[in-house]
Amino acid sequence: MKLYTYYRSQASFRVRIALNLKGIAREDSFLHLEKGDQFADAYRAVNPQMVVPTLVDGDIKLFQSLAILEYLEERYPEPPLLPADPLARAWVRGVALINAADSHPLIVPRVRHYLTDQLKVTDEQRLAWIQHWLGAGLDAIEALLARHSASGRFCHGERPTIADICLVTQVTPAKTFDCPLAPYPRVMRVYDSCMAIPAFADAHPAKQPDAE
Ligand SMILES: N[C@@H](CCC(=O)N[C@@H](CS)C(=O)NCC(=O)O)C(=O)O
């Protein structure tokens, strides 16, 4: 499989983790989002939304990281990234969506650039925006973990799920943008458990060949 990726992209990070957990080899094609590689005609033909990741499997170009994770889960069920129980699956998907659908979309490069270039917010205001929305997601995940009896080392149960993948991609930008993490002991316990697993650690932005 071929993955269009950028080292700092949290959505690409999700897919890198899932591929690693499932032991699927990939060939990376690097785009530099801060240099605008995503807007090149050649890439627009691959992904009309002009975002990463795109995962190419045969003739099919897959887009949107959570849809890609669900595809990988259906196509390569072992090891599972979702629990068997339907209620637990819904809970795990819900935690994942706090990151992927609610927090992360507010801090992607095109939103950050719009804040600066169109709305003329200051660097301080932009940082406050990023920290606010990442913090709101962390608040929610911490509260959900506190009342979920099946959480502990991981968000749910004894193995990583898509909730853990998305928890990691909530914490990583929170670290980059200096969000306070002390209020989130449960989140950080799960983060540390995940990052002790090579499939997670090897997918980290700092470990990617295009890292700067
Ligand atoms: N919801 C999408 C988000 C895709 C996305 O926005 N990716 C970012 C990097 S994490 C991107 O390519 N941004 C380019 C831009 O904002 O111009 C997913 O989960 O795949």
JSON list of C-alpha atoms and ligand atoms in Angstrom, two decimals:
[
{"chain": "A", "resi": 1, "resn": "MET", "atom": "CA", "xyz": [0.00, 0.00, 0.00]},
{"chain": "A", "resi": 2, "resn": "LYS", "atom": "CA", "xyz": [1.09, 3.57, -0.62]},
{"chain": "A", "resi": 3, "resn": "LEU", "atom": "CA", "xyz": [0.48, 6.29, 1.98]},
{"chain": "A", "resi": 4, "resn": "TYR", "atom": "CA", "xyz": [0.51, 9.97, 1.13]},
{"chain": "A", "resi": 5, "resn": "THR", "atom": "CA", "xyz": [1.64, 11.48, 4.41]},
{"chain": "A", "resi": 6, "resn": "TYR", "atom": "CA", "xyz": [3.28, 14.38, 6.23]},
{"chain": "A", "resi": 7, "resn": "TYR", "atom": "CA", "xyz": [5.24, 13.75, 9.39]},
{"chain": "A", "resi": 8, "resn": "ARG", "atom": "CA", "xyz": [3.33, 16.31, 11.51]},
{"chain": "A", "resi": 9, "resn": "SER", "atom": "CA", "xyz": [-0.10, 15.28, 10.21]},
{"chain": "A", "resi": 10, "resn": "GLN", "atom": "CA", "xyz": [-2.12, 13.77, 13.05]},
{"chain": "A", "resi": 11, "resn": "ALA", "atom": "CA", "xyz": [-4.53, 12.15, 10.59]},
{"chain": "A", "resi": 12, "resn": "SER", "atom": "CA", "xyz": [-1.57, 10.47, 8.84]},
{"chain": "A", "resi": 13, "resn": "PHE", "atom": "CA", "xyz": [-0.21, 9.46, 12.27]},
{"chain": "A", "resi": 14, "resn": "ARG", "atom": "CA", "xyz": [-3.49, 7.57, 12.92]},
{"chain": "A", "resi": 15, "resn": "VAL", "atom": "CA", "xyz": [-3.12, 5.57, 9.73]},
{"chain": "A", "resi": 16, "resn": "ARG", "atom": "CA", "xyz": [0.58, 4.89, 10.32]},
{"chain": "A", "resi": 17, "resn": "ILE", "atom": "CA", "xyz": [-0.26, 3.46, 13.77]},
{"chain": "A", "resi": 18, "resn": "ALA", "atom": "CA", "xyz": [-3.04, 1.25, 12.42]},
{"chain": "A", "resi": 19, "resn": "LEU", "atom": "CA", "xyz": [-0.90, -0.10, 9.58]},
{"chain": "A", "resi": 20, "resn": "ASN", "atom": "CA", "xyz": [1.91, -0.84, 12.05]},
{"chain": "A", "resi": 21, "resn": "LEU", "atom": "CA", "xyz": [-0.44, -2.55, 14.53]},
{"chain": "A", "resi": 22, "resn": "LYS", "atom": "CA", "xyz": [-1.78, -4.77, 11.77]},
{"chain": "A", "resi": 23, "resn": "GLY", "atom": "CA", "xyz": [1.68, -5.46, 10.38]},
{"chain": "A", "resi": 24, "resn": "ILE", "atom": "CA", "xyz": [0.92, -4.03, 6.94]},
{"chain": "A", "resi": 25, "resn": "ALA", "atom": "CA", "xyz": [3.92, -2.74, 4.99]},
{"chain": "A", "resi": 26, "resn": "ARG", "atom": "CA", "xyz": [3.61, 0.63, 3.28]},
{"chain": "A", "resi": 27, "resn": "GLU", "atom": "CA", "xyz": [5.47, 2.86, 0.90]},
{"chain": "A", "resi": 28, "resn": "ASP", "atom": "CA", "xyz": [5.37, 6.53, 1.93]},
{"chain": "A", "resi": 29, "resn": "SER", "atom": "CA", "xyz": [4.91, 9.44, -0.43]},
{"chain": "A", "resi": 30, "resn": "PHE", "atom": "CA", "xyz": [5.73, 12.65, 1.43]},
{"chain": "A", "resi": 31, "resn": "LEU", "atom": "CA", "xyz": [3.93, 15.95, 1.03]},
{"chain": "A", "resi": 32, "resn": "HIS", "atom": "CA", "xyz": [5.12, 19.09, 2.82]},
{"chain": "A", "resi": 33, "resn": "LEU", "atom": "CA", "xyz": [1.91, 20.75, 3.97]},
{"chain": "A", "resi": 34, "resn": "GLU", "atom": "CA", "xyz": [3.58, 24.02, 5.03]},
{"chain": "A", "resi": 35, "resn": "LYS", "atom": "CA", "xyz": [5.06, 24.35, 1.53]},
{"chain": "A", "resi": 36, "resn": "GLY", "atom": "CA", "xyz": [1.68, 23.74, -0.10]},
{"chain": "A", "resi": 37, "resn": "ASP", "atom": "CA", "xyz": [2.42, 20.38, -1.74]},
{"chain": "A", "resi": 38, "resn": "GLN", "atom": "CA", "xyz": [-1.20, 19.36, -1.08]},
{"chain": "A", "resi": 39, "resn": "PHE", "atom": "CA", "xyz": [-2.43, 21.98, -3.58]},
{"chain": "A", "resi": 40, "resn": "ALA", "atom": "CA", "xyz": [-0.39, 20.67, -6.54]},
{"chain": "A", "resi": 41, "resn": "ASP", "atom": "CA", "xyz": [-2.53, 19.49, -9.45]},
{"chain": "A", "resi": 42, "resn": "ALA", "atom": "CA", "xyz": [-0.96, 16.03, -9.29]},
{"chain": "A", "resi": 43, "resn": "TYR", "atom": "CA", "xyz": [-2.06, 15.58, -5.67]},
{"chain": "A", "resi": 44, "resn": "ARG", "atom": "CA", "xyz": [-5.47, 17.15, -6.22]},
{"chain": "A", "resi": 45, "resn": "ALA", "atom": "CA", "xyz": [-6.05, 14.34, -8.73]},
{"chain": "A", "resi": 46, "resn": "VAL", "atom": "CA", "xyz": [-5.26, 11.84, -5.96]},
{"chain": "A", "resi": 47, "resn": "ASN", "atom": "CA", "xyz": [-7.31, 13.53, -3.24]},
{"chain": "A", "resi": 48, "resn": "PRO", "atom": "CA", "xyz": [-9.69, 16.33, -4.29]},
{"chain": "A", "resi": 49, "resn": "GLN", "atom": "CA", "xyz": [-9.92, 17.55, -0.68]},
{"chain": "A", "resi": 50, "resn": "MET", "atom": "CA", "xyz": [-6.17, 18.32, -0.83]},
{"chain": "A", "resi": 51, "resn": "VAL", "atom": "CA", "xyz": [-5.44, 16.84, 2.58]},
{"chain": "A", "resi": 52, "resn": "VAL", "atom": "CA", "xyz": [-3.45, 13.89, 3.87]},
{"chain": "A", "resi": 53, "resn": "PRO", "atom": "CA", "xyz": [-3.63, 11.00, 4.43]},
{"chain": "A", "resi": 54, "resn": "THR", "atom": "CA", "xyz": [-4.53, 9.16, 1.28]},
{"chain": "A", "resi": 55, "resn": "LEU", "atom": "CA", "xyz": [-3.99, 5.40, 1.32]},
{"chain": "A", "resi": 56, "resn": "VAL", "atom": "CA", "xyz": [-3.71, 3.72, -2.07]},
{"chain": "A", "resi": 57, "resn": "ASP", "atom": "CA", "xyz": [-4.62, 0.05, -2.14]},
{"chain": "A", "resi": 58, "resn": "GLY", "atom": "CA", "xyz": [-4.43, -1.31, -5.66]},
{"chain": "A", "resi": 59, "resn": "ASP", "atom": "CA", "xyz": [-6.49, 1.01, -7.86]},
{"chain": "A", "resi": 60, "resn": "ILE", "atom": "CA", "xyz": [-8.43, 2.48, -4.93]},
{"chain": "A", "resi": 61, "resn": "LYS", "atom": "CA", "xyz": [-7.55, 5.76, -3.27]},
{"chain": "A", "resi": 62, "resn": "LEU", "atom": "CA", "xyz": [-8.88, 5.83, 0.28]},
{"chain": "A", "resi": 63, "resn": "PHE", "atom": "CA", "xyz": [-9.39, 9.10, 2.12]},
{"chain": "A", "resi": 64, "resn": "GLN", "atom": "CA", "xyz": [-10.39, 10.29, 5.64]},
{"chain": "A", "resi": 65, "resn": "SER", "atom": "CA", "xyz": [-8.33, 8.62, 8.34]},
{"chain": "A", "resi": 66, "resn": "LEU", "atom": "CA", "xyz": [-11.20, 7.06, 10.31]},
{"chain": "A", "resi": 67, "resn": "ALA", "atom": "CA", "xyz": [-12.70, 5.58, 7.15]},
{"chain": "A", "resi": 68, "resn": "ILE", "atom": "CA", "xyz": [-9.25, 4.17, 6.37]},
{"chain": "A", "resi": 69, "resn": "LEU", "atom": "CA", "xyz": [-8.99, 2.67, 9.87]},
{"chain": "A", "resi": 70, "resn": "GLU", "atom": "CA", "xyz": [-12.41, 1.06, 9.47]},
{"chain": "A", "resi": 71, "resn": "TYR", "atom": "CA", "xyz": [-11.37, -0.33, 6.06]},
{"chain": "A", "resi": 72, "resn": "LEU", "atom": "CA", "xyz": [-8.19, -1.81, 7.53]},
{"chain": "A", "resi": 73, "resn": "GLU", "atom": "CA", "xyz": [-10.20, -3.32, 10.37]},
{"chain": "A", "resi": 74, "resn": "GLU", "atom": "CA", "xyz": [-12.64, -5.00, 7.98]},
{"chain": "A", "resi": 75, "resn": "ARG", "atom": "CA", "xyz": [-9.99, -6.15, 5.52]},
{"chain": "A", "resi": 76, "resn": "TYR", "atom": "CA", "xyz": [-7.37, -7.22, 8.11]},
{"chain": "A", "resi": 77, "resn": "PRO", "atom": "CA", "xyz": [-9.31, -8.11, 11.27]},
{"chain": "A", "resi": 78, "resn": "GLU", "atom": "CA", "xyz": [-6.28, -9.24, 13.30]},
{"chain": "A", "resi": 79, "resn": "PRO", "atom": "CA", "xyz": [-5.35, -7.80, 15.67]},
{"chain": "A", "resi": 80, "resn": "PRO", "atom": "CA", "xyz": [-8.72, -6.11, 16.18]},
{"chain": "A", "resi": 81, "resn": "LEU", "atom": "CA", "xyz": [-8.86, -2.34, 16.64]},
{"chain": "A", "resi": 82, "resn": "LEU", "atom": "CA", "xyz": [-12.48, -2.47, 17.79]},
{"chain": "A", "resi": 83, "resn": "PRO", "atom": "CA", "xyz": [-13.98, -4.51, 20.64]},
{"chain": "A", "resi": 84, "resn": "ALA", "atom": "CA", "xyz": [-16.45, -7.30, 19.82]},
{"chain": "A", "resi": 85, "resn": "ASP", "atom": "CA", "xyz": [-19.35, -5.96, 21.88]},
{"chain": "A", "resi": 86, "resn": "PRO", "atom": "CA", "xyz": [-21.58, -3.46, 20.00]},
{"chain": "A", "resi": 87, "resn": "LEU", "atom": "CA", "xyz": [-21.93, -1.12, 22.98]},
{"chain": "A", "resi": 88, "resn": "ALA", "atom": "CA", "xyz": [-18.18, -1.11, 23.53]},
{"chain": "A", "resi": 89, "resn": "ARG", "atom": "CA", "xyz": [-17.61, -0.49, 19.81]},
{"chain": "A", "resi": 90, "resn": "ALA", "atom": "CA", "xyz": [-19.89, 2.55, 19.97]},
{"chain": "A", "resi": 91, "resn": "TRP", "atom": "CA", "xyz": [-18.06, 3.88, 23.04]},
{"chain": "A", "resi": 92, "resn": "VAL", "atom": "CA", "xyz": [-14.66, 3.39, 21.41]},
{"chain": "A", "resi": 93, "resn": "ARG", "atom": "CA", "xyz": [-15.82, 5.09, 18.20]},
{"chain": "A", "resi": 94, "resn": "GLY", "atom": "CA", "xyz": [-17.24, 7.95, 20.25]},
{"chain": "A", "resi": 95, "resn": "VAL", "atom": "CA", "xyz": [-13.93, 8.61, 21.99]},
{"chain": "A", "resi": 96, "resn": "ALA", "atom": "CA", "xyz": [-12.13, 8.46, 18.65]},
{"chain": "A", "resi": 97, "resn": "LEU", "atom": "CA", "xyz": [-14.52, 11.01, 17.14]},
{"chain": "A", "resi": 98, "resn": "ILE", "atom": "CA", "xyz": [-13.86, 13.54, 19.91]},
{"chain": "A", "resi": 99, "resn": "ASN", "atom": "CA", "xyz": [-10.39, 13.82, 18.45]},
{"chain": "A", "resi": 100, "resn": "ALA", "atom": "CA", "xyz": [-10.99, 13.11, 14.79]},
{"chain": "A", "resi": 101, "resn": "ALA", "atom": "CA", "xyz": [-14.28, 14.94, 14.28]},
{"chain": "A", "resi": 102, "resn": "ASP", "atom": "CA", "xyz": [-14.34, 17.67, 16.94]},
{"chain": "A", "resi": 103, "resn": "SER", "atom": "CA", "xyz": [-10.87, 18.77, 18.10]},
{"chain": "A", "resi": 104, "resn": "HIS", "atom": "CA", "xyz": [-8.48, 18.05, 15.28]},
{"chain": "A", "resi": 105, "resn": "PRO", "atom": "CA", "xyz": [-10.48, 19.73, 12.47]},
{"chain": "A", "resi": 106, "resn": "LEU", "atom": "CA", "xyz": [-10.22, 23.05, 14.34]},
{"chain": "A", "resi": 107, "resn": "ILE", "atom": "CA", "xyz": [-6.42, 23.08, 14.35]},
{"chain": "A", "resi": 108, "resn": "VAL", "atom": "CA", "xyz": [-5.45, 21.79, 10.89]},
{"chain": "A", "resi": 109, "resn": "PRO", "atom": "CA", "xyz": [-3.13, 23.99, 8.79]},
{"chain": "A", "resi": 110, "resn": "ARG", "atom": "CA", "xyz": [-5.89, 25.46, 6.60]},
{"chain": "A", "resi": 111, "resn": "VAL", "atom": "CA", "xyz": [-7.82, 26.61, 9.68]},
{"chain": "A", "resi": 112, "resn": "ARG", "atom": "CA", "xyz": [-4.68, 28.01, 11.33]},
{"chain": "A", "resi": 113, "resn": "HIS", "atom": "CA", "xyz": [-3.80, 29.87, 8.13]},
{"chain": "A", "resi": 114, "resn": "TYR", "atom": "CA", "xyz": [-7.34, 31.23, 7.80]},
{"chain": "A", "resi": 115, "resn": "LEU", "atom": "CA", "xyz": [-7.17, 32.58, 11.34]},
{"chain": "A", "resi": 116, "resn": "THR", "atom": "CA", "xyz": [-3.91, 34.35, 10.60]},
{"chain": "A", "resi": 117, "resn": "ASP", "atom": "CA", "xyz": [-4.27, 35.37, 6.95]},
{"chain": "A", "resi": 118, "resn": "GLN", "atom": "CA", "xyz": [-7.99, 36.20, 6.71]},
{"chain": "A", "resi": 119, "resn": "LEU", "atom": "CA", "xyz": [-9.11, 37.01, 10.25]},
{"chain": "A", "resi": 120, "resn": "LYS", "atom": "CA", "xyz": [-5.77, 38.63, 11.16]},
{"chain": "A", "resi": 121, "resn": "VAL", "atom": "CA", "xyz": [-5.63, 37.14, 14.62]},
{"chain": "A", "resi": 122, "resn": "THR", "atom": "CA", "xyz": [-2.33, 37.53, 16.47]},
{"chain": "A", "resi": 123, "resn": "ASP", "atom": "CA", "xyz": [0.02, 34.61, 17.12]},
{"chain": "A", "resi": 124, "resn": "GLU", "atom": "CA", "xyz": [-1.08, 34.69, 20.77]},
{"chain": "A", "resi": 125, "resn": "GLN", "atom": "CA", "xyz": [-4.76, 34.53, 19.85]},
{"chain": "A", "resi": 126, "resn": "ARG", "atom": "CA", "xyz": [-4.12, 31.69, 17.42]},
{"chain": "A", "resi": 127, "resn": "LEU", "atom": "CA", "xyz": [-2.25, 29.72, 20.08]},
{"chain": "A", "resi": 128, "resn": "ALA", "atom": "CA", "xyz": [-5.09, 30.36, 22.54]},
{"chain": "A", "resi": 129, "resn": "TRP", "atom": "CA", "xyz": [-7.55, 28.98, 19.94]},
{"chain": "A", "resi": 130, "resn": "ILE", "atom": "CA", "xyz": [-5.51, 25.82, 19.45]},
{"chain": "A", "resi": 131, "resn": "GLN", "atom": "CA", "xyz": [-5.01, 25.25, 23.17]},
{"chain": "A", "resi": 132, "resn": "HIS", "atom": "CA", "xyz": [-8.70, 25.89, 23.87]},
{"chain": "A", "resi": 133, "resn": "TRP", "atom": "CA", "xyz": [-9.99, 23.30, 21.41]},
{"chain": "A", "resi": 134, "resn": "LEU", "atom": "CA", "xyz": [-7.39, 20.68, 22.24]},
{"chain": "A", "resi": 135, "resn": "GLY", "atom": "CA", "xyz": [-8.15, 21.23, 25.94]},
{"chain": "A", "resi": 136, "resn": "ALA", "atom": "CA", "xyz": [-11.89, 20.83, 25.38]},
{"chain": "A", "resi": 137, "resn": "GLY", "atom": "CA", "xyz": [-11.29, 17.44, 23.76]},
{"chain": "A", "resi": 138, "resn": "LEU", "atom": "CA", "xyz": [-8.88, 16.37, 26.51]},
{"chain": "A", "resi": 139, "resn": "ASP", "atom": "CA", "xyz": [-11.41, 17.42, 29.19]},
{"chain": "A", "resi": 140, "resn": "ALA", "atom": "CA", "xyz": [-14.07, 15.24, 27.59]},
{"chain": "A", "resi": 141, "resn": "ILE", "atom": "CA", "xyz": [-11.82, 12.20, 27.09]},
{"chain": "A", "resi": 142, "resn": "GLU", "atom": "CA", "xyz": [-10.52, 12.42, 30.68]},
{"chain": "A", "resi": 143, "resn": "ALA", "atom": "CA", "xyz": [-14.10, 12.55, 32.03]},
{"chain": "A", "resi": 144, "resn": "LEU", "atom": "CA", "xyz": [-15.17, 9.62, 29.86]},
{"chain": "A", "resi": 145, "resn": "LEU", "atom": "CA", "xyz": [-12.21, 7.50, 30.97]},
{"chain": "A", "resi": 146, "resn": "ALA", "atom": "CA", "xyz": [-12.98, 8.32, 34.64]},
{"chain": "A", "resi": 147, "resn": "ARG", "atom": "CA", "xyz": [-16.43, 6.78, 34.41]},
{"chain": "A", "resi": 148, "resn": "HIS", "atom": "CA", "xyz": [-15.60, 3.86, 32.11]},
{"chain": "A", "resi": 149, "resn": "SER", "atom": "CA", "xyz": [-14.88, 0.78, 34.20]},
{"chain": "A", "resi": 150, "resn": "ALA", "atom": "CA", "xyz": [-13.18, -1.01, 31.28]},
{"chain": "A", "resi": 151, "resn": "SER", "atom": "CA", "xyz": [-10.52, 1.71, 30.94]},
{"chain": "A", "resi": 152, "resn": "GLY", "atom": "CA", "xyz": [-7.08, 1.50, 32.49]},
{"chain": "A", "resi": 153, "resn": "ARG", "atom": "CA", "xyz": [-3.90, 0.85, 30.54]},
{"chain": "A", "resi": 154, "resn": "PHE", "atom": "CA", "xyz": [-5.91, 1.53, 27.38]},
{"chain": "A", "resi": 155, "resn": "CYS", "atom": "CA", "xyz": [-9.16, 3.37, 26.79]},
{"chain": "A", "resi": 156, "resn": "HIS", "atom": "CA", "xyz": [-11.11, 0.13, 26.67]},
{"chain": "A", "resi": 157, "resn": "GLY", "atom": "CA", "xyz": [-9.87, -3.32, 27.63]},
{"chain": "A", "resi": 158, "resn": "GLU", "atom": "CA", "xyz": [-6.41, -4.78, 27.39]},
{"chain": "A", "resi": 159, "resn": "ARG", "atom": "CA", "xyz": [-5.43, -3.92, 23.85]},
{"chain": "A", "resi": 160, "resn": "PRO", "atom": "CA", "xyz": [-5.28, -0.73, 21.80]},
{"chain": "A", "resi": 161, "resn": "THR", "atom": "CA", "xyz": [-8.32, 0.30, 19.81]},
{"chain": "A", "resi": 162, "resn": "ILE", "atom": "CA", "xyz": [-9.09, 3.22, 17.53]},
{"chain": "A", "resi": 163, "resn": "ALA", "atom": "CA", "xyz": [-9.92, 5.18, 20.71]},
{"chain": "A", "resi": 164, "resn": "ASP", "atom": "CA", "xyz": [-6.29, 4.85, 21.79]},
{"chain": "A", "resi": 165, "resn": "ILE", "atom": "CA", "xyz": [-5.02, 5.78, 18.35]},
{"chain": "A", "resi": 166, "resn": "CYS", "atom": "CA", "xyz": [-7.10, 8.96, 18.45]},
{"chain": "A", "resi": 167, "resn": "LEU", "atom": "CA", "xyz": [-6.20, 9.69, 22.07]},
{"chain": "A", "resi": 168, "resn": "VAL", "atom": "CA", "xyz": [-2.55, 9.66, 20.99]},
{"chain": "A", "resi": 169, "resn": "THR", "atom": "CA", "xyz": [-3.30, 12.08, 18.14]},
{"chain": "A", "resi": 170, "resn": "GLN", "atom": "CA", "xyz": [-5.03, 14.37, 20.65]},
{"chain": "A", "resi": 171, "resn": "VAL", "atom": "CA", "xyz": [-2.08, 14.38, 23.04]},
{"chain": "A", "resi": 172, "resn": "THR", "atom": "CA", "xyz": [0.69, 14.77, 20.46]},
{"chain": "A", "resi": 173, "resn": "PRO", "atom": "CA", "xyz": [-0.45, 18.21, 19.21]},
{"chain": "A", "resi": 174, "resn": "ALA", "atom": "CA", "xyz": [-1.29, 19.16, 22.80]},
{"chain": "A", "resi": 175, "resn": "LYS", "atom": "CA", "xyz": [2.39, 18.62, 23.59]},
{"chain": "A", "resi": 176, "resn": "THR", "atom": "CA", "xyz": [3.49, 20.54, 20.49]},
{"chain": "A", "resi": 177, "resn": "PHE", "atom": "CA", "xyz": [1.30, 23.51, 21.41]},
{"chain": "A", "resi": 178, "resn": "ASP", "atom": "CA", "xyz": [2.18, 23.48, 25.12]},
{"chain": "A", "resi": 179, "resn": "CYS", "atom": "CA", "xyz": [-1.23, 22.58, 26.50]},
{"chain": "A", "resi": 180, "resn": "PRO", "atom": "CA", "xyz": [-1.16, 21.77, 30.21]},
{"chain": "A", "resi": 181, "resn": "LEU", "atom": "CA", "xyz": [-1.35, 17.98, 30.58]},
{"chain": "A", "resi": 182, "resn": "ALA", "atom": "CA", "xyz": [-1.31, 17.60, 34.37]},
{"chain": "A", "resi": 183, "resn": "PRO", "atom": "CA", "xyz": [-5.15, 17.75, 34.57]},
{"chain": "A", "resi": 184, "resn": "TYR", "atom": "CA", "xyz": [-5.36, 14.58, 32.45]},
{"chain": "A", "resi": 185, "resn": "PRO", "atom": "CA", "xyz": [-3.79, 11.69, 34.43]},
{"chain": "A", "resi": 186, "resn": "ARG", "atom": "CA", "xyz": [-5.97, 9.01, 32.83]},
{"chain": "A", "resi": 187, "resn": "VAL", "atom": "CA", "xyz": [-5.36, 10.30, 29.33]},
{"chain": "A", "resi": 188, "resn": "MET", "atom": "CA", "xyz": [-1.62, 10.44, 29.94]},
{"chain": "A", "resi": 189, "resn": "ARG", "atom": "CA", "xyz": [-1.56, 6.93, 31.42]},
{"chain": "A", "resi": 190, "resn": "VAL", "atom": "CA", "xyz": [-3.12, 5.62, 28.21]},
{"chain": "A", "resi": 191, "resn": "TYR", "atom": "CA", "xyz": [-0.79, 7.77, 26.10]},
{"chain": "A", "resi": 192, "resn": "ASP", "atom": "CA", "xyz": [2.26, 6.38, 27.88]},
{"chain": "A", "resi": 193, "resn": "SER", "atom": "CA", "xyz": [0.99, 2.78, 27.53]},
{"chain": "A", "resi": 194, "resn": "CYS", "atom": "CA", "xyz": [0.50, 3.31, 23.82]},
{"chain": "A", "resi": 195, "resn": "MET", "atom": "CA", "xyz": [3.82, 4.97, 23.20]},
{"chain": "A", "resi": 196, "resn": "ALA", "atom": "CA", "xyz": [5.57, 2.02, 24.85]},
{"chain": "A", "resi": 197, "resn": "ILE", "atom": "CA", "xyz": [4.32, -0.12, 21.93]},
{"chain": "A", "resi": 198, "resn": "PRO", "atom": "CA", "xyz": [6.64, -0.04, 18.88]},
{"chain": "A", "resi": 199, "resn": "ALA", "atom": "CA", "xyz": [3.70, 0.23, 16.46]},
{"chain": "A", "resi": 200, "resn": "PHE", "atom": "CA", "xyz": [2.82, 3.57, 18.06]},
{"chain": "A", "resi": 201, "resn": "ALA", "atom": "CA", "xyz": [6.35, 4.79, 18.76]},
{"chain": "A", "resi": 202, "resn": "ASP", "atom": "CA", "xyz": [7.56, 4.05, 15.22]},
{"chain": "A", "resi": 203, "resn": "ALA", "atom": "CA", "xyz": [4.62, 6.00, 13.78]},
{"chain": "A", "resi": 204, "resn": "HIS", "atom": "CA", "xyz": [5.39, 9.14, 15.81]},
{"chain": "A", "resi": 205, "resn": "PRO", "atom": "CA", "xyz": [6.00, 12.29, 13.76]},
{"chain": "A", "resi": 206, "resn": "ALA", "atom": "CA", "xyz": [9.57, 12.63, 15.04]},
{"chain": "A", "resi": 207, "resn": "LYS", "atom": "CA", "xyz": [10.44, 9.16, 13.69]},
{"chain": "A", "resi": 208, "resn": "GLN", "atom": "CA", "xyz": [9.31, 9.83, 10.11]},
{"chain": "A", "resi": 209, "resn": "PRO", "atom": "CA", "xyz": [11.88, 10.22, 7.32]},
{"chain": "A", "resi": 210, "resn": "ASP", "atom": "CA", "xyz": [10.44, 13.66, 6.42]},
{"chain": "A", "resi": 211, "resn": "ALA", "atom": "CA", "xyz": [10.66, 14.96, 10.01]},
{"chain": "A", "resi": 212, "resn": "GLU", "atom": "CA", "xyz": [12.42, 18.32, 10.33]},
{"chain": "B", "resi": 1, "resn": "LIG", "atom": "N1", "xyz": [-10.67, 14.50, 8.77]},
{"chain": "B", "resi": 1, "resn": "LIG", "atom": "C1", "xyz": [-9.52, 14.27, 7.95]},
{"chain": "B", "resi": 1, "resn": "LIG", "atom": "C2", "xyz": [-8.51, 15.39, 8.19]},
{"chain": "B", "resi": 1, "resn": "LIG", "atom": "C3", "xyz": [-7.54, 15.50, 7.06]},
{"chain": "B", "resi": 1, "resn": "LIG", "atom": "C4", "xyz": [-6.67, 16.74, 7.28]},
{"chain": "B", "resi": 1, "resn": "LIG", "atom": "O1", "xyz": [-7.18, 17.83, 7.48]},
{"chain": "B", "resi": 1, "resn": "LIG", "atom": "N2", "xyz": [-5.36, 16.51, 7.21]},
{"chain": "B", "resi": 1, "resn": "LIG", "atom": "C5", "xyz": [-4.48, 17.63, 7.43]},
{"chain": "B", "resi": 1, "resn": "LIG", "atom": "C6", "xyz": [-3.21, 17.17, 8.09]},
{"chain": "B", "resi": 1, "resn": "LIG", "atom": "S1", "xyz": [-3.52, 16.38, 9.63]},
{"chain": "B", "resi": 1, "resn": "LIG", "atom": "C7", "xyz": [-4.15, 18.27, 6.10]},
{"chain": "B", "resi": 1, "resn": "LIG", "atom": "O2", "xyz": [-3.82, 17.59, 5.17]},
{"chain": "B", "resi": 1, "resn": "LIG", "atom": "N3", "xyz": [-4.23, 19.58, 6.05]},
{"chain": "B", "resi": 1, "resn": "LIG", "atom": "C8", "xyz": [-3.89, 20.33, 4.89]},
{"chain": "B", "resi": 1, "resn": "LIG", "atom": "C9", "xyz": [-4.38, 21.73, 5.05]},
{"chain": "B", "resi": 1, "resn": "LIG", "atom": "O3", "xyz": [-4.98, 22.04, 6.07]},
{"chain": "B", "resi": 1, "resn": "LIG", "atom": "O4", "xyz": [-4.12, 22.50, 4.12]},
{"chain": "B", "resi": 1, "resn": "LIG", "atom": "C10", "xyz": [-8.91, 12.90, 8.27]},
{"chain": "B", "resi": 1, "resn": "LIG", "atom": "O5", "xyz": [-9.10, 12.44, 9.39]},
{"chain": "B", "resi": 1, "resn": "LIG", "atom": "O6", "xyz": [-8.28, 12.30, 7.39]}
]
